[in-house]
PDB file of C-alpha atoms in Angstrom:
ATOM      1  CA  MET A   1       0.012   0.032   0.011  1.00 91.00           C
ATOM      2  CA  LYS A   2       2.859   2.380   0.892  1.00 91.00           C
ATOM      3  CA  SER A   3       4.620   1.466  -2.326  1.00 92.00           C
ATOM      4  CA  ILE A   4       1.753   2.653  -4.519  1.00 91.00           C
ATOM      5  CA  GLY A   5       1.078   5.807  -2.431  1.00 92.00           C
ATOM      6  CA  ALA A   6      -2.217   4.736  -0.837  1.00 92.00           C
ATOM      7  CA  LEU A   7      -2.979   6.467   2.357  1.00 93.00           C
ATOM      8  CA  PRO A   8      -4.033   4.685   5.580  1.00 94.00           C
ATOM      9  CA  THR A   9      -7.746   4.493   6.080  1.00 92.00           C
ATOM     10  CA  THR A  10      -7.821   4.277   9.854  1.00 90.00           C
ATOM     11  CA  VAL A  11      -5.651   3.580  12.852  1.00 89.00           C
ATOM     12  CA  ASN A  12      -5.042   0.458  14.876  1.00 82.00           C
ATOM     13  CA  PRO A  13      -7.171   0.650  18.024  1.00 77.00           C
ATOM     14  CA  ALA A  14      -4.422  -0.993  20.096  1.00 76.00           C
ATOM     15  CA  ASP A  15      -1.699   1.600  19.541  1.00 86.00           C
ATOM     16  CA  GLY A  16      -2.977   4.272  17.194  1.00 88.00           C
ATOM     17  CA  SER A  17      -0.606   3.400  14.412  1.00 91.00           C
ATOM     18  CA  PRO A  18      -1.674   3.839  10.728  1.00 92.00           C
ATOM     19  CA  ARG A  19      -3.810   1.021   9.412  1.00 89.00           C
ATOM     20  CA  TYR A  20      -3.952   0.258   5.673  1.00 91.00           C
ATOM     21  CA  THR A  21      -6.966  -1.665   4.434  1.00 89.00           C
ATOM     22  CA  ILE A  22      -8.537  -2.896   1.256  1.00 88.00           C
ATOM     23  CA  PRO A  23     -10.206  -2.409  -1.126  1.00 92.00           C
ATOM     24  CA  ALA A  24      -7.650  -0.117  -2.859  1.00 94.00           C
ATOM     25  CA  ILE A  25      -6.920   0.749  -6.416  1.00 95.00           C
ATOM     26  CA  PHE A  26      -4.111   2.121  -8.431  1.00 96.00           C
ATOM     27  CA  ASP A  27      -5.153   3.893 -11.597  1.00 96.00           C
ATOM     28  CA  ASP A  28      -2.470   3.404 -14.200  1.00 94.00           C
ATOM     29  CA  SER A  29      -4.021   6.223 -16.323  1.00 95.00           C
ATOM     30  CA  THR A  30      -3.583   8.860 -13.716  1.00 96.00           C
ATOM     31  CA  GLY A  31      -1.029   7.420 -11.269  1.00 95.00           C
ATOM     32  CA  VAL A  32      -3.449   7.869  -8.396  1.00 96.00           C
ATOM     33  CA  ALA A  33      -3.783   5.344  -5.598  1.00 96.00           C
ATOM     34  CA  ILE A  34      -6.959   5.340  -3.507  1.00 95.00           C
ATOM     35  CA  ALA A  35      -8.142   3.126  -0.559  1.00 95.00           C
ATOM     36  CA  ASP A  36     -11.541   2.907   1.087  1.00 93.00           C
ATOM     37  CA  SER A  37     -14.547   1.836  -1.021  1.00 94.00           C
ATOM     38  CA  ALA A  38     -16.469   5.073  -0.672  1.00 93.00           C
ATOM     39  CA  LEU A  39     -13.447   7.208  -1.729  1.00 94.00           C
ATOM     40  CA  ILE A  40     -12.794   4.845  -4.608  1.00 95.00           C
ATOM     41  CA  ALA A  41     -16.363   5.292  -5.845  1.00 95.00           C
ATOM     42  CA  GLU A  42     -16.100   9.001  -5.501  1.00 95.00           C
ATOM     43  CA  TYR A  43     -12.805   9.069  -7.459  1.00 96.00           C
ATOM     44  CA  LEU A  44     -14.147   6.823 -10.255  1.00 96.00           C
ATOM     45  CA  ASP A  45     -17.244   9.034 -10.712  1.00 96.00           C
ATOM     46  CA  LYS A  46     -15.170  12.190 -10.939  1.00 96.00           C
ATOM     47  CA  THR A  47     -12.449  10.798 -13.087  1.00 97.00           C
ATOM     48  CA  TYR A  48     -14.582   8.807 -15.459  1.00 96.00           C
ATOM     49  CA  PRO A  49     -17.870  10.854 -15.724  1.00 95.00           C
ATOM     50  CA  ASP A  50     -19.022   8.978 -18.852  1.00 95.00           C
ATOM     51  CA  THR A  51     -19.587   5.751 -16.830  1.00 91.00           C
ATOM     52  CA  PRO A  52     -22.632   5.011 -14.626  1.00 90.00           C
ATOM     53  CA  ALA A  53     -22.356   7.039 -11.380  1.00 93.00           C
ATOM     54  CA  LEU A  54     -21.875   5.007  -8.195  1.00 94.00           C
ATOM     55  CA  ILE A  55     -22.713   8.063  -6.160  1.00 96.00           C
ATOM     56  CA  PRO A  56     -25.200  10.216  -8.144  1.00 94.00           C
ATOM     57  CA  LYS A  57     -24.911  13.959  -7.814  1.00 93.00           C
ATOM     58  CA  GLY A  58     -26.527  15.236  -4.675  1.00 94.00           C
ATOM     59  CA  THR A  59     -26.669  11.858  -2.855  1.00 95.00           C
ATOM     60  CA  CYS A  60     -23.286  11.725  -1.148  1.00 94.00           C
ATOM     61  CA  ALA A  61     -24.708  12.355   2.351  1.00 96.00           C
ATOM     62  CA  PHE A  62     -27.434   9.766   1.801  1.00 95.00           C
ATOM     63  CA  GLN A  63     -24.973   7.163   0.545  1.00 95.00           C
ATOM     64  CA  SER A  64     -22.672   7.779   3.537  1.00 95.00           C
ATOM     65  CA  ALA A  65     -25.489   7.725   6.145  1.00 96.00           C
ATOM     66  CA  PHE A  66     -26.900   4.603   4.620  1.00 95.00           C
ATOM     67  CA  GLN A  67     -23.594   2.764   4.649  1.00 95.00           C
ATOM     68  CA  GLU A  68     -23.027   3.736   8.316  1.00 95.00           C
ATOM     69  CA  LEU A  69     -26.588   2.671   9.324  1.00 96.00           C
ATOM     70  CA  PHE A  70     -26.292  -0.628   7.430  1.00 96.00           C
ATOM     71  CA  TYR A  71     -22.913  -1.567   8.927  1.00 95.00           C
ATOM     72  CA  SER A  72     -24.221  -0.698  12.417  1.00 95.00           C
ATOM     73  CA  LYS A  73     -27.006  -3.245  12.023  1.00 96.00           C
ATOM     74  CA  VAL A  74     -25.262  -6.315  10.507  1.00 96.00           C
ATOM     75  CA  LEU A  75     -23.563  -7.911  13.480  1.00 95.00           C
ATOM     76  CA  PRO A  76     -25.736 -11.031  13.208  1.00 96.00           C
ATOM     77  CA  ILE A  77     -24.369 -11.549   9.715  1.00 97.00           C
ATOM     78  CA  TRP A  78     -20.744 -10.976  10.830  1.00 96.00           C
ATOM     79  CA  ILE A  79     -21.318 -13.625  13.525  1.00 96.00           C
ATOM     80  CA  LEU A  80     -22.326 -16.123  10.837  1.00 95.00           C
ATOM     81  CA  THR A  81     -19.246 -15.432   8.709  1.00 96.00           C
ATOM     82  CA  VAL A  82     -16.307 -13.786  10.378  1.00 96.00           C
ATOM     83  CA  PRO A  83     -15.144 -16.652  12.637  1.00 96.00           C
ATOM     84  CA  ASP A  84     -14.757 -18.924   9.592  1.00 95.00           C
ATOM     85  CA  VAL A  85     -12.921 -16.438   7.318  1.00 95.00           C
ATOM     86  CA  PRO A  86      -9.451 -17.629   8.351  1.00 95.00           C
ATOM     87  CA  GLU A  87     -10.172 -21.082   6.996  1.00 92.00           C
ATOM     88  CA  SER A  88      -9.870 -19.806   3.471  1.00 89.00           C
ATOM     89  CA  LEU A  89      -6.743 -17.708   4.080  1.00 93.00           C
ATOM     90  CA  ASN A  90      -3.003 -18.618   3.902  1.00 95.00           C
ATOM     91  CA  PRO A  91      -1.430 -19.198   7.394  1.00 96.00           C
ATOM     92  CA  ARG A  92       0.108 -15.756   7.680  1.00 96.00           C
ATOM     93  CA  SER A  93      -3.097 -13.986   6.631  1.00 95.00           C
ATOM     94  CA  ALA A  94      -5.154 -16.265   8.838  1.00 95.00           C
ATOM     95  CA  GLU A  95      -3.101 -15.338  11.871  1.00 96.00           C
ATOM     96  CA  TYR A  96      -3.328 -11.627  11.153  1.00 91.00           C
ATOM     97  CA  PHE A  97      -7.065 -11.856  10.589  1.00 93.00           C
ATOM     98  CA  ARG A  98      -7.746 -13.748  13.768  1.00 95.00           C
ATOM     99  CA  LYS A  99      -5.794 -11.311  15.849  1.00 91.00           C
ATOM    100  CA  HIS A 100      -7.056  -8.043  14.456  1.00 87.00           C
ATOM    101  CA  ARG A 101     -10.664  -8.921  13.892  1.00 91.00           C
ATOM    102  CA  ALA A 102     -10.888 -10.187  17.443  1.00 92.00           C
ATOM    103  CA  ILE A 103      -9.694  -6.711  18.423  1.00 87.00           C
ATOM    104  CA  ASP A 104     -12.211  -5.021  16.131  1.00 87.00           C
ATOM    105  CA  PHE A 105     -15.069  -6.943  17.640  1.00 91.00           C
ATOM    106  CA  GLY A 106     -13.812  -6.648  21.208  1.00 91.00           C
ATOM    107  CA  VAL A 107     -13.536 -10.374  21.886  1.00 94.00           C
ATOM    108  CA  PRO A 108     -10.587 -12.373  23.199  1.00 94.00           C
ATOM    109  CA  SER A 109     -10.739 -14.638  20.082  1.00 95.00           C
ATOM    110  CA  LEU A 110     -12.937 -15.204  17.065  1.00 95.00           C
ATOM    111  CA  ASP A 111     -13.874 -18.621  18.426  1.00 94.00           C
ATOM    112  CA  VAL A 112     -16.094 -17.128  20.995  1.00 94.00           C
ATOM    113  CA  MET A 113     -18.216 -15.600  18.190  1.00 95.00           C
ATOM    114  CA  ARG A 114     -18.852 -18.948  16.498  1.00 94.00           C
ATOM    115  CA  VAL A 115     -22.349 -20.299  16.791  1.00 95.00           C
ATOM    116  CA  SER A 116     -24.126 -23.517  15.931  1.00 94.00           C
ATOM    117  CA  GLY A 117     -27.426 -25.291  16.371  1.00 95.00           C
ATOM    118  CA  GLN A 118     -30.106 -23.088  17.959  1.00 96.00           C
ATOM    119  CA  ALA A 119     -27.769 -20.224  18.445  1.00 96.00           C
ATOM    120  CA  LYS A 120     -27.029 -20.097  14.635  1.00 95.00           C
ATOM    121  CA  GLU A 121     -30.858 -20.271  13.980  1.00 96.00           C
ATOM    122  CA  GLU A 122     -31.258 -17.209  16.234  1.00 97.00           C
ATOM    123  CA  GLN A 123     -28.522 -15.291  14.312  1.00 96.00           C
ATOM    124  CA  LEU A 124     -30.203 -16.228  11.086  1.00 96.00           C
ATOM    125  CA  LYS A 125     -33.522 -14.958  12.380  1.00 97.00           C
ATOM    126  CA  LYS A 126     -31.859 -11.752  13.457  1.00 97.00           C
ATOM    127  CA  ALA A 127     -30.062 -11.325  10.030  1.00 97.00           C
ATOM    128  CA  LYS A 128     -33.432 -11.779   8.334  1.00 98.00           C
ATOM    129  CA  GLY A 129     -34.849  -9.013  10.557  1.00 97.00           C
ATOM    130  CA  VAL A 130     -32.002  -6.732   9.686  1.00 97.00           C
ATOM    131  CA  LEU A 131     -32.471  -7.070   5.922  1.00 97.00           C
ATOM    132  CA  GLY A 132     -36.124  -6.963   6.491  1.00 96.00           C
ATOM    133  CA  ASP A 133     -35.926  -3.517   7.883  1.00 96.00           C
ATOM    134  CA  PHE A 134     -34.294  -2.330   4.689  1.00 95.00           C
ATOM    135  CA  ASP A 135     -36.702  -4.284   2.594  1.00 95.00           C
ATOM    136  CA  LYS A 136     -39.604  -2.465   4.187  1.00 94.00           C
ATOM    137  CA  VAL A 137     -38.467   0.914   2.985  1.00 91.00           C
ATOM    138  CA  MET A 138     -37.930  -0.178  -0.586  1.00 91.00           C
ATOM    139  CA  LYS A 139     -40.840  -0.406  -3.076  1.00 88.00           C
ATOM    140  CA  ASP A 140     -41.918  -3.904  -4.163  1.00 86.00           C
ATOM    141  CA  GLY A 141     -40.802  -3.505  -7.705  1.00 82.00           C
ATOM    142  CA  ASP A 142     -37.464  -1.969  -7.010  1.00 88.00           C
ATOM    143  CA  THR A 143     -34.285  -4.056  -7.201  1.00 91.00           C
ATOM    144  CA  TRP A 144     -32.157  -1.098  -6.107  1.00 94.00           C
ATOM    145  CA  VAL A 145     -32.195   1.098  -3.041  1.00 94.00           C
ATOM    146  CA  MET A 146     -32.517   4.265  -5.106  1.00 91.00           C
ATOM    147  CA  GLY A 147     -34.966   2.873  -7.670  1.00 84.00           C
ATOM    148  CA  ASP A 148     -34.029   2.068 -11.175  1.00 85.00           C
ATOM    149  CA  LYS A 149     -30.158   1.913 -11.090  1.00 90.00           C
ATOM    150  CA  PRO A 150     -27.629   0.350  -8.772  1.00 94.00           C
ATOM    151  CA  THR A 151     -25.583   2.876  -6.626  1.00 95.00           C
ATOM    152  CA  PHE A 152     -22.885   2.544  -4.055  1.00 96.00           C
ATOM    153  CA  VAL A 153     -25.223   1.495  -1.253  1.00 96.00           C
ATOM    154  CA  ASP A 154     -26.447  -1.515  -3.341  1.00 96.00           C
ATOM    155  CA  PHE A 155     -22.829  -2.724  -3.508  1.00 95.00           C
ATOM    156  CA  VAL A 156     -22.552  -2.220   0.260  1.00 96.00           C
ATOM    157  CA  ILE A 157     -25.493  -4.550   0.825  1.00 97.00           C
ATOM    158  CA  ALA A 158     -24.258  -7.030  -1.776  1.00 96.00           C
ATOM    159  CA  SER A 159     -20.807  -7.180  -0.308  1.00 94.00           C
ATOM    160  CA  VAL A 160     -22.186  -8.356   3.003  1.00 96.00           C
ATOM    161  CA  ILE A 161     -24.430 -10.949   1.429  1.00 96.00           C
ATOM    162  CA  LEU A 162     -21.609 -12.058  -0.839  1.00 95.00           C
ATOM    163  CA  SER A 163     -19.546 -12.743   2.331  1.00 95.00           C
ATOM    164  CA  VAL A 164     -22.105 -15.300   3.288  1.00 96.00           C
ATOM    165  CA  LYS A 165     -21.898 -16.976  -0.109  1.00 95.00           C
ATOM    166  CA  ILE A 166     -18.073 -17.080  -0.042  1.00 93.00           C
ATOM    167  CA  VAL A 167     -17.619 -18.118   3.621  1.00 95.00           C
ATOM    168  CA  CYS A 168     -20.604 -20.530   4.016  1.00 94.00           C
ATOM    169  CA  GLY A 169     -20.881 -21.651   0.437  1.00 94.00           C
ATOM    170  CA  LYS A 170     -23.285 -21.193  -2.389  1.00 93.00           C
ATOM    171  CA  LYS A 171     -25.149 -24.303  -1.458  1.00 95.00           C
ATOM    172  CA  SER A 172     -25.099 -23.744   2.313  1.00 95.00           C
ATOM    173  CA  GLU A 173     -28.218 -23.526   4.355  1.00 93.00           C
ATOM    174  CA  GLU A 174     -27.303 -19.961   5.346  1.00 95.00           C
ATOM    175  CA  TYR A 175     -26.928 -18.701   1.787  1.00 96.00           C
ATOM    176  CA  ARG A 176     -30.087 -20.390   0.605  1.00 96.00           C
ATOM    177  CA  GLU A 177     -32.004 -18.759   3.482  1.00 96.00           C
ATOM    178  CA  PHE A 178     -30.694 -15.333   2.504  1.00 97.00           C
ATOM    179  CA  MET A 179     -31.693 -15.841  -1.127  1.00 97.00           C
ATOM    180  CA  SER A 180     -35.238 -16.904  -0.134  1.00 97.00           C
ATOM    181  CA  TRP A 181     -36.015 -13.906   2.109  1.00 97.00           C
ATOM    182  CA  HIS A 182     -38.337 -10.981   1.297  1.00 96.00           C
ATOM    183  CA  GLY A 183     -39.811 -12.292  -1.895  1.00 93.00           C
ATOM    184  CA  GLY A 184     -36.402 -13.164  -3.361  1.00 94.00           C
ATOM    185  CA  ARG A 185     -35.303  -9.432  -3.373  1.00 95.00           C
ATOM    186  CA  TRP A 186     -31.701 -10.188  -2.382  1.00 96.00           C
ATOM    187  CA  SER A 187     -31.450 -13.099  -4.854  1.00 96.00           C
ATOM    188  CA  ARG A 188     -32.496 -10.811  -7.655  1.00 94.00           C
ATOM    189  CA  MET A 189     -30.061  -8.210  -6.595  1.00 95.00           C
ATOM    190  CA  MET A 190     -27.118 -10.685  -6.301  1.00 95.00           C
ATOM    191  CA  THR A 191     -27.924 -12.249  -9.578  1.00 94.00           C
ATOM    192  CA  ILE A 192     -27.871  -9.043 -11.551  1.00 93.00           C
ATOM    193  CA  LEU A 193     -24.768  -7.656  -9.874  1.00 90.00           C
ATOM    194  CA  GLU A 194     -22.833 -10.846 -10.248  1.00 88.00           C
ATOM    195  CA  GLU A 195     -23.756 -11.283 -13.863  1.00 89.00           C
ATOM    196  CA  LYS A 196     -22.835  -7.661 -14.774  1.00 87.00           C
ATOM    197  CA  TYR A 197     -20.002  -6.784 -12.354  1.00 83.00           C
ATOM    198  CA  SER A 198     -18.180  -9.901 -11.113  1.00 79.00           C
ATOM    199  CA  THR A 199     -16.164 -10.426 -14.324  1.00 73.00           C
ATOM    200  CA  VAL A 200     -13.184  -8.044 -15.085  1.00 68.00           C
ATOM    201  CA  GLU A 201     -12.589  -7.401 -18.708  1.00 67.00           C
ATOM    202  CA  LEU A 202      -9.031  -6.625 -19.626  1.00 63.00           C
TER     203      LEU A 202
END
């Protein structure tokens, strides 16, 4: 991150030292390095105005407030996914993830977050309630939060749901549950986003 000139996005809670996080991009066309998803979206909108806007003009405050609100509600989903993330990482990354995510969540280790059986069912029920609160404020025919086009906040929601697919598995009970909720709204969203945006064309 330092080598490409990306700035730290936050500080380590333990000692206040700079903390570098992903996502991050380096734009070969301009020589600019950007970290933090919202800042990346703003940069892409400004630098490439002929592409679909992730943060439409006049909606920056809404997008930011929505993201903050959404992340403040999704602990039940993190409980279902975060403890198992290290299983898909290389040993060095797994060690780092276990240590620093435990600090982030204020627990002695990620293992104490892991749930099974009835406890998992309770977290799934809570997760459904979280997404249900956002489903209630969207119109029945809308796939996207702001209506007819995907914007930054749709990718915020999708990134959290995608973590369930990646960590738990596409055929897992957890992911099938998510895809069935609220009239299949999240399934439609994920299908469109993955078909259109999950492939990088070089």
